Coordinates of C-alpha atoms in Angstrom, one line a residue:
M1 CA 40.8 -9.3 -3.6
A2 CA 39.8 -9.3 -0.4
Q3 CA 36.2 -10.2 -2.0
H4 CA 37.7 -12.7 -3.7
K5 CA 39.7 -14.4 -0.5
A6 CA 36.0 -13.8 1.1
S7 CA 34.6 -16.4 -1.4
T8 CA 37.1 -18.3 -1.2
G9 CA 37.4 -19.0 2.2
N10 CA 33.5 -19.4 2.3
H11 CA 33.8 -22.0 -1.0
T12 CA 36.5 -24.2 1.4
K13 CA 34.0 -24.3 4.5
T14 CA 31.4 -25.3 2.6
G15 CA 33.2 -27.7 0.4
N16 CA 34.8 -29.6 3.3
K17 CA 31.8 -30.2 4.4
P18 CA 30.6 -34.0 4.1
A19 CA 27.4 -34.3 1.4
A20 CA 25.6 -36.2 4.0
E21 CA 26.1 -33.4 6.3
A22 CA 24.5 -31.2 3.7
K23 CA 21.6 -29.4 4.6
P24 CA 18.7 -31.3 2.4
Q25 CA 16.3 -29.2 -0.2
Q26 CA 12.8 -28.8 1.5
P27 CA 10.1 -29.5 -1.6
F28 CA 7.8 -26.6 -2.3
S29 CA 5.2 -26.1 0.4
L30 CA 1.9 -24.1 -0.6
K31 CA 1.2 -23.6 3.0
R32 CA 4.5 -23.2 4.0
F33 CA 4.6 -20.1 0.8
L34 CA 1.8 -18.5 2.3
Q35 CA 2.9 -18.6 5.4
S36 CA 5.8 -16.5 3.9
L37 CA 4.1 -14.0 2.1
G38 CA 3.0 -11.1 4.9
P39 CA 4.0 -7.3 4.6
G40 CA 4.2 -7.5 0.4
L41 CA 0.9 -8.9 0.8
I42 CA -1.0 -7.1 3.3
T43 CA 0.5 -3.4 1.9
G44 CA -1.2 -4.6 -1.1
A45 CA -4.8 -5.8 -0.7
S46 CA -4.7 -2.5 2.0
D47 CA -4.3 -0.1 -1.2
D48 CA -7.6 -0.9 -2.6
D49 CA -9.7 0.6 1.0
P50 CA -12.7 2.5 0.6
S51 CA -11.2 5.1 -0.8
G52 CA -9.0 3.6 -3.8
I53 CA -12.4 1.8 -4.9
G54 CA -14.2 5.1 -5.1
T55 CA -11.6 6.6 -7.0
Y56 CA -11.6 3.5 -9.5
S57 CA -14.8 3.6 -9.6
Q58 CA -15.1 7.3 -10.4
A59 CA -12.4 6.5 -12.9
G60 CA -14.5 3.7 -14.7
A61 CA -18.0 5.6 -14.8
Q62 CA -16.4 8.9 -15.5
L63 CA -13.5 7.5 -18.5
G64 CA -15.4 3.4 -18.4
Y65 CA -12.8 1.2 -20.1
G66 CA -10.5 3.2 -21.9
I67 CA -8.7 3.5 -18.6
G68 CA -8.2 0.1 -17.6
W69 CA -4.6 0.9 -19.5
T70 CA -3.4 2.6 -15.7
M71 CA -3.9 -0.8 -13.8
L72 CA -1.1 -2.6 -16.5
F73 CA 1.7 0.7 -16.2
T74 CA 1.4 0.8 -12.5
F75 CA 1.9 -2.3 -12.1
P76 CA 6.1 -2.6 -12.4
L77 CA 6.1 0.7 -11.0
M78 CA 4.6 -0.1 -7.6
V79 CA 6.4 -3.5 -7.4
A80 CA 9.6 -1.5 -7.5
I81 CA 9.4 1.4 -5.4
Q82 CA 7.4 -1.4 -2.5
E83 CA 10.1 -3.3 -3.1
I84 CA 12.8 -0.7 -2.7
S85 CA 10.9 0.0 0.5
A86 CA 10.8 -3.4 2.2
R87 CA 14.6 -3.7 0.7
V88 CA 15.2 -1.3 2.8
G89 CA 13.2 -1.9 6.4
R90 CA 14.8 -5.2 6.2
V91 CA 18.8 -4.1 6.0
T92 CA 18.2 -1.4 8.2
G93 CA 16.1 -3.2 10.8
H94 CA 14.3 0.5 10.7
G95 CA 11.8 2.4 8.7
I96 CA 11.8 5.1 6.7
S97 CA 11.2 7.9 9.0
G98 CA 13.9 5.6 11.3
N99 CA 16.2 5.7 8.6
V100 CA 15.7 10.0 7.4
C101 CA 15.6 10.6 11.2
R102 CA 19.4 9.2 11.1
H103 CA 20.5 11.1 8.4
Y104 CA 18.7 13.3 7.1
P105 CA 17.9 17.3 8.3
L106 CA 15.3 17.5 11.4
W107 CA 12.9 19.8 9.5
L108 CA 12.6 17.7 6.4
L109 CA 12.0 14.7 8.0
N110 CA 9.4 16.9 10.4
I111 CA 7.9 18.2 6.5
V112 CA 7.3 14.5 5.5
V113 CA 5.6 12.7 8.8
A114 CA 3.3 16.1 8.9
L115 CA 2.2 15.7 5.3
L116 CA 2.2 11.5 5.7
F117 CA 0.1 12.2 8.7
I118 CA -2.6 15.2 7.7
A119 CA -2.8 12.6 4.4
N120 CA -3.2 9.3 6.4
T121 CA -5.9 11.2 8.9
I122 CA -8.2 12.4 5.4
N123 CA -7.8 9.1 4.1
I124 CA -8.9 7.1 7.3
G125 CA -12.1 9.7 7.7
A126 CA -13.0 9.3 4.0
D127 CA -12.6 5.5 5.0
L128 CA -14.7 5.3 7.5
G129 CA -17.4 7.5 6.1
A130 CA -17.5 4.6 2.9
M131 CA -17.6 2.3 5.4
A132 CA -20.4 3.1 7.3
D133 CA -22.6 4.2 4.5
A134 CA -21.9 0.7 2.5
T135 CA -23.5 -0.9 5.7
T136 CA -26.2 1.7 6.2
L137 CA -27.1 0.5 2.6
L138 CA -26.7 -3.7 3.8
V139 CA -28.5 -3.6 7.4
G140 CA -30.1 0.1 7.4
G141 CA -28.6 2.2 10.8
H142 CA -27.2 5.0 11.1
P143 CA -23.8 5.5 9.6
I144 CA -22.0 7.5 12.6
L145 CA -22.8 4.3 15.4
Y146 CA -20.9 2.8 12.8
V147 CA -17.8 5.2 11.7
L148 CA -17.8 4.8 15.5
L149 CA -18.0 0.9 15.6
F150 CA -16.2 0.2 13.2
G151 CA -12.6 3.5 14.8
V152 CA -12.9 2.0 18.1
A153 CA -12.9 -1.6 17.2
S154 CA -9.4 -1.0 14.3
V155 CA -7.7 0.9 16.9
A156 CA -8.8 -1.9 19.5
A157 CA -7.4 -5.0 17.8
Q158 CA -4.1 -3.4 17.4
I159 CA -3.8 -2.3 20.9
I160 CA -5.0 -5.7 22.2
L161 CA -4.1 -8.5 19.6
D162 CA -1.4 -10.3 19.9
Y163 CA 0.6 -8.8 17.0
K164 CA 1.1 -12.8 15.7
R165 CA -2.4 -13.2 15.6
Y166 CA -3.2 -9.6 13.9
V167 CA -0.8 -10.3 10.7
A168 CA -3.0 -13.8 10.4
V169 CA -6.7 -11.1 10.7
L170 CA -5.3 -8.8 8.2
K171 CA -4.5 -11.7 5.8
W172 CA -7.8 -13.2 5.8
L173 CA -9.1 -10.0 5.5
T174 CA -7.2 -9.8 2.1
L175 CA -10.0 -12.7 1.4
S176 CA -12.8 -9.4 1.0
L177 CA -11.5 -8.0 -1.9
F178 CA -12.7 -11.2 -3.6
A179 CA -16.3 -9.9 -3.6
Y180 CA -14.7 -7.9 -6.4
V181 CA -13.7 -10.3 -8.9
A182 CA -17.2 -11.9 -8.4
A183 CA -18.8 -8.7 -8.6
L184 CA -17.6 -8.9 -12.6
A185 CA -20.1 -12.1 -12.4
F186 CA -23.4 -9.2 -12.5
A187 CA -22.1 -7.0 -15.2
R188 CA -21.9 -7.6 -18.9
I189 CA -18.5 -7.0 -19.8
S190 CA -17.7 -5.9 -23.7
W191 CA -14.4 -7.9 -23.3
G192 CA -12.8 -6.3 -26.3
E193 CA -13.3 -3.1 -25.3
A194 CA -12.1 -3.7 -21.6
L195 CA -8.5 -5.8 -22.8
A196 CA -8.3 -3.0 -25.7
G197 CA -8.7 -0.1 -22.3
I198 CA -6.1 -2.9 -21.0
F199 CA -3.7 -2.9 -23.5
I200 CA -4.2 0.6 -25.8
P201 CA -3.6 3.7 -23.7
R202 CA -6.6 6.3 -24.6
L203 CA -5.0 9.5 -23.3
A204 CA -7.3 12.9 -23.2
W205 CA -6.1 16.4 -22.6
S206 CA -8.1 17.7 -20.2
E207 CA -8.3 18.8 -16.5
N208 CA -10.3 16.1 -15.9
Y209 CA -8.7 13.3 -17.1
Y210 CA -5.2 14.2 -16.3
T211 CA -6.6 14.7 -12.3
T212 CA -7.9 11.4 -12.1
I213 CA -4.6 10.0 -14.0
V214 CA -3.2 11.2 -10.7
A215 CA -5.9 9.7 -8.2
I216 CA -5.3 6.7 -9.5
F217 CA -1.7 6.9 -9.2
G218 CA -2.3 8.7 -6.1
T219 CA -3.9 6.1 -4.7
T220 CA -1.8 3.0 -6.3
I221 CA 1.1 4.6 -5.1
S222 CA 0.8 5.6 -1.9
P223 CA 3.1 6.9 0.5
Y224 CA 1.4 5.5 3.6
L225 CA 2.0 2.4 1.8
F226 CA 6.2 2.6 1.3
F227 CA 6.1 3.8 4.7
W228 CA 3.8 0.0 6.7
Q229 CA 6.3 -1.9 4.4
A230 CA 9.8 -0.9 5.0
S231 CA 8.6 -0.6 9.4
Q232 CA 7.0 -4.1 9.0
E233 CA 9.6 -5.6 7.8
A234 CA 11.8 -4.2 10.5
E235 CA 8.9 -5.3 12.8
D236 CA 9.4 -8.8 11.6
Q237 CA 13.1 -8.7 11.8
R238 CA 12.9 -7.4 15.6
V239 CA 10.1 -10.0 16.9
D240 CA 11.8 -12.9 15.4
S241 CA 15.4 -13.4 17.5
R242 CA 16.9 -15.5 14.7
K243 CA 16.7 -12.3 12.0
H244 CA 19.0 -9.5 12.6
P245 CA 19.1 -6.2 10.5
L246 CA 21.4 -7.4 7.2
I247 CA 23.5 -4.3 7.6
E248 CA 25.2 -6.1 10.3
K249 CA 24.7 -9.6 9.7
H250 CA 24.9 -10.6 5.7
Y251 CA 24.4 -14.3 6.5
G252 CA 20.7 -15.5 4.4
A253 CA 20.7 -12.0 2.4
Q254 CA 20.0 -12.9 -1.0
K255 CA 16.9 -15.7 0.7
E256 CA 15.6 -12.6 2.2
F257 CA 15.5 -10.4 -0.5
S258 CA 14.1 -13.6 -3.2
R259 CA 11.6 -13.4 -0.4
I260 CA 10.6 -9.9 -0.6
R261 CA 10.8 -10.0 -3.9
A262 CA 7.6 -13.3 -4.5
D263 CA 5.8 -11.3 -1.1
T264 CA 5.6 -8.1 -3.4
I265 CA 5.1 -9.6 -6.4
I266 CA 2.2 -11.3 -5.1
G267 CA 0.9 -8.3 -3.2
M268 CA 1.0 -6.0 -6.0
A269 CA -0.5 -8.2 -8.6
F270 CA -3.8 -9.1 -5.8
S271 CA -4.2 -5.2 -5.4
N272 CA -4.4 -4.4 -9.1
L273 CA -6.0 -7.5 -10.4
I274 CA -9.2 -6.6 -7.9
A275 CA -8.5 -2.3 -8.9
L276 CA -8.5 -3.5 -12.4
S277 CA -12.3 -6.0 -11.8
I278 CA -13.5 -2.7 -10.3
I279 CA -12.9 -0.2 -13.0
V280 CA -14.2 -3.0 -15.1
T281 CA -17.2 -3.6 -13.1
V282 CA -18.4 -0.1 -12.7
A283 CA -17.4 0.9 -16.3
A284 CA -19.7 -2.3 -18.1
T285 CA -22.8 -1.1 -15.6
L286 CA -22.2 2.6 -14.3
H287 CA -20.3 4.3 -17.6
V288 CA -22.6 2.1 -19.9
A289 CA -25.5 3.3 -18.5
G290 CA -24.7 7.4 -17.8
K291 CA -24.1 7.8 -14.6
T292 CA -20.6 8.8 -14.2
D293 CA -21.0 11.4 -11.7
I294 CA -20.3 8.6 -8.7
Q295 CA -18.9 10.6 -5.9
S296 CA -17.9 7.7 -3.2
S297 CA -17.4 4.0 -3.3
A298 CA -20.6 3.8 -1.3
Q299 CA -22.9 5.4 -3.8
A300 CA -20.9 3.5 -7.0
A301 CA -22.9 0.0 -4.8
E302 CA -25.4 1.9 -4.6
A303 CA -26.2 3.2 -8.4
L304 CA -25.8 -0.5 -8.8
R305 CA -28.2 -2.3 -7.9
P306 CA -30.9 -1.5 -10.7
I307 CA -28.3 -2.4 -13.2
A308 CA -26.6 -5.4 -12.2
G309 CA -28.6 -6.4 -9.4
P310 CA -29.4 -6.5 -5.5
F311 CA -26.5 -9.3 -5.7
A312 CA -24.0 -6.7 -7.0
E313 CA -24.9 -4.0 -4.4
A314 CA -24.7 -6.6 -1.7
I315 CA -21.3 -7.8 -2.7
F316 CA -20.2 -4.2 -3.6
A317 CA -20.9 -2.8 -0.1
L318 CA -19.1 -5.9 2.1
G319 CA -16.2 -5.4 -0.2
I320 CA -16.0 -2.2 1.2
V321 CA -16.7 -2.6 4.0
G322 CA -13.7 -5.9 4.3
T323 CA -10.9 -3.6 3.0
G324 CA -11.7 -0.8 5.1
L325 CA -11.4 -3.1 8.0
L326 CA -8.5 -3.9 7.0
A327 CA -6.8 -0.3 5.4
V328 CA -7.7 1.7 8.8
P329 CA -5.4 0.3 10.8
V330 CA -2.7 0.3 8.1
L331 CA -3.6 4.3 7.5
A332 CA -3.0 4.8 11.7
G333 CA -0.3 2.2 11.6
S334 CA 2.2 3.9 9.1
A335 CA 1.5 7.1 10.6
A336 CA 2.0 6.2 14.1
Y337 CA 5.3 4.0 12.5
A338 CA 6.5 7.4 11.0
V339 CA 6.0 9.9 14.2
G340 CA 7.6 7.1 16.5
E341 CA 10.4 6.1 14.0
G342 CA 11.3 10.1 13.7
R343 CA 11.2 10.7 17.3
K344 CA 13.5 7.5 18.2
W345 CA 10.1 6.4 20.7
P346 CA 9.9 2.6 20.9
V347 CA 7.8 1.5 18.6
G348 CA 6.0 -1.5 17.1
L349 CA 2.6 -3.4 16.8
A350 CA 4.5 -6.7 18.5
R351 CA 4.9 -4.5 21.7
K352 CA 2.4 -4.2 24.7
P353 CA 0.6 -0.6 25.2
K354 CA 2.8 0.3 28.5
E355 CA 6.1 -0.2 26.0
A356 CA 5.5 1.5 23.2
A357 CA 2.6 3.9 24.7
A358 CA 3.2 6.8 22.5
F359 CA 3.2 4.8 19.3
Y360 CA 0.6 3.4 20.8
G361 CA -1.1 7.3 21.3
V362 CA 0.0 8.3 17.7
L363 CA -2.5 6.1 16.3
A364 CA -5.1 6.3 18.3
L365 CA -4.7 10.1 17.8
S366 CA -4.6 9.5 14.2
A367 CA -7.5 7.6 13.7
G368 CA -9.9 9.9 16.1
F369 CA -8.7 12.2 14.1
G370 CA -10.6 10.5 11.1
I371 CA -13.9 9.7 13.1
A372 CA -14.0 13.1 14.0
L373 CA -14.2 14.7 11.0
N374 CA -17.5 12.2 10.1
F375 CA -18.9 15.1 12.9
T376 CA -18.0 18.3 11.2
S377 CA -19.3 20.0 9.1
I378 CA -16.0 18.9 5.8
N379 CA -17.1 15.8 4.2
P380 CA -15.0 13.2 4.1
I381 CA -16.8 11.3 1.5
S382 CA -15.8 14.2 -0.9
A383 CA -12.3 15.0 0.8
L384 CA -12.2 10.9 -0.3
Y385 CA -11.1 12.1 -4.3
W386 CA -8.8 14.4 -3.1
S387 CA -7.2 11.9 -0.7
A388 CA -5.9 10.2 -3.3
V389 CA -4.6 13.3 -5.5
I390 CA -2.8 14.5 -2.1
N391 CA -1.0 11.2 -2.0
G392 CA 0.0 11.8 -5.8
V393 CA 1.2 14.8 -5.2
L394 CA 3.4 13.7 -1.6
A395 CA 4.0 10.8 -3.4
V396 CA 6.5 12.8 -5.7
P397 CA 9.3 14.1 -2.7
V398 CA 8.7 10.7 -0.2
M399 CA 10.5 8.8 -3.2
V400 CA 12.8 11.0 -4.5
L401 CA 14.2 10.7 -0.5
L402 CA 13.9 6.4 -0.7
M403 CA 14.8 6.2 -4.1
V404 CA 18.9 8.5 -3.3
M405 CA 18.4 6.8 0.5
A406 CA 18.4 3.5 -1.1
R407 CA 21.2 4.2 -3.2
R408 CA 23.7 5.7 0.5
H409 CA 26.3 3.2 1.4
D410 CA 26.2 4.9 5.0
V411 CA 22.4 3.2 4.8
M412 CA 22.9 0.4 3.0
G413 CA 26.0 -1.1 3.8
R414 CA 26.7 -3.8 0.6
Y415 CA 22.9 -3.7 0.3
V416 CA 22.7 -0.5 -2.1
I417 CA 19.9 -0.7 -5.1
T418 CA 21.9 -1.5 -8.3
G419 CA 20.8 -2.1 -11.4
P420 CA 17.2 -3.3 -13.3
L421 CA 15.7 -2.5 -9.7
Y422 CA 17.2 0.9 -9.2
W423 CA 16.0 2.2 -13.0
L424 CA 12.7 0.6 -12.5
G425 CA 12.3 2.5 -9.4
W426 CA 13.3 5.9 -10.8
L427 CA 11.4 5.4 -13.5
S428 CA 7.9 4.8 -10.5
T429 CA 9.6 8.7 -9.4
A430 CA 9.1 9.6 -13.0
A431 CA 5.6 8.4 -14.1
M432 CA 3.7 10.6 -10.8
L433 CA 5.5 13.5 -11.4
L434 CA 5.0 14.0 -15.1
S435 CA 1.3 12.9 -14.2
V436 CA 1.3 15.5 -11.0
L437 CA 2.9 18.3 -13.5
A438 CA 0.4 17.5 -16.6
M439 CA -2.6 17.8 -13.9
G440 CA -0.9 21.1 -13.2
V441 CA -0.7 22.7 -16.4
G442 CA -4.3 21.8 -17.6
W443 CA -5.2 23.7 -14.7
L444 CA -3.3 26.6 -16.2
L445 CA -4.8 25.7 -19.1
D446 CA -8.6 25.4 -17.9
A447 CA -8.0 28.7 -15.7
V448 CA -7.6 30.6 -19.0

């Protein structure tokens, strides 16, 4: 009854307004549309970090075109879970960690945040190592110097640059991913086999196969992406004085949800297109040539030289550096948002360092530990593949928590997630769980 009254009153108010006073419909503008893209596009692009490139390269080298179906399968799943993450951030004005600390026990928050921090730190170390090796391939020099250079530059950019300028830099860095589309031109691709691999799943019951599946799922549907996109939606709302959390101010909610959906679909489609390009390129070159043991993205780039030529190697290596410069800040930033929101500190890249010293301290600490991994006996490049597996395992409880949270009225108010998006989010969670269970069963069978 109240709902009927509200809608009737709203209709009367707009209905009495003369037609001349109605706000005219603005024509479509490509520039305005591109400017509206932000958290979803950057999240999707950062998904193809050097760690992800290494995982996709390994998958293509070991399993060939037949593993391409995973990109088609994961696309709607990652769109759903990322859109839900973004909605949580936009509706509540808090990221995932900020909502967990307000509605769940402290021990649960601490476990999730600690695991995320560890996984992100390993990822940062692996990414910096891959970027350094790729730069060494291109211009020579000592890899450790490049680790320091890229690590410090990534942290400094987040601290020094104005927030809007920093986001613009990240958007421009997404263009580096087109290097992998360009790399397709240097490979002799059997398009019939490639398309069959995309549309017809080829399953094999083995530990190696399912570990690869979990690694692909883990690097494609990664926990840090959930935290980053939710926190960035909350951040964008905080820096725009015209916006408020939708749970407080309902006006314009559907327009915001439409923007989030378009941003997320485009970002995830971009991410999966690049990932598929990497798999197909490596399958057409290294797998066909019998080079199936690829341990890193930089090694994949180097191995391309005798098969696809120096240009393919250079394009592949440049892409590693560009995606790393995009991903390392996102990894360190998502860890800082998770820790800071969980402790209810002032957080946000839009804040000055003195206003959010603890937040920036965690950000620098995460990146610092990642840099330090490259100075220890632990080889972050060999950890690259396993960081994706860790992300895949960690994603399951985080996704369950996110799905339950998105259905709670005390968290989301009138904007609880319902309908196809809700069930697709649970399907994404179930798919991740099944892949992890299949990997575990494969390990047990191989042990026996």
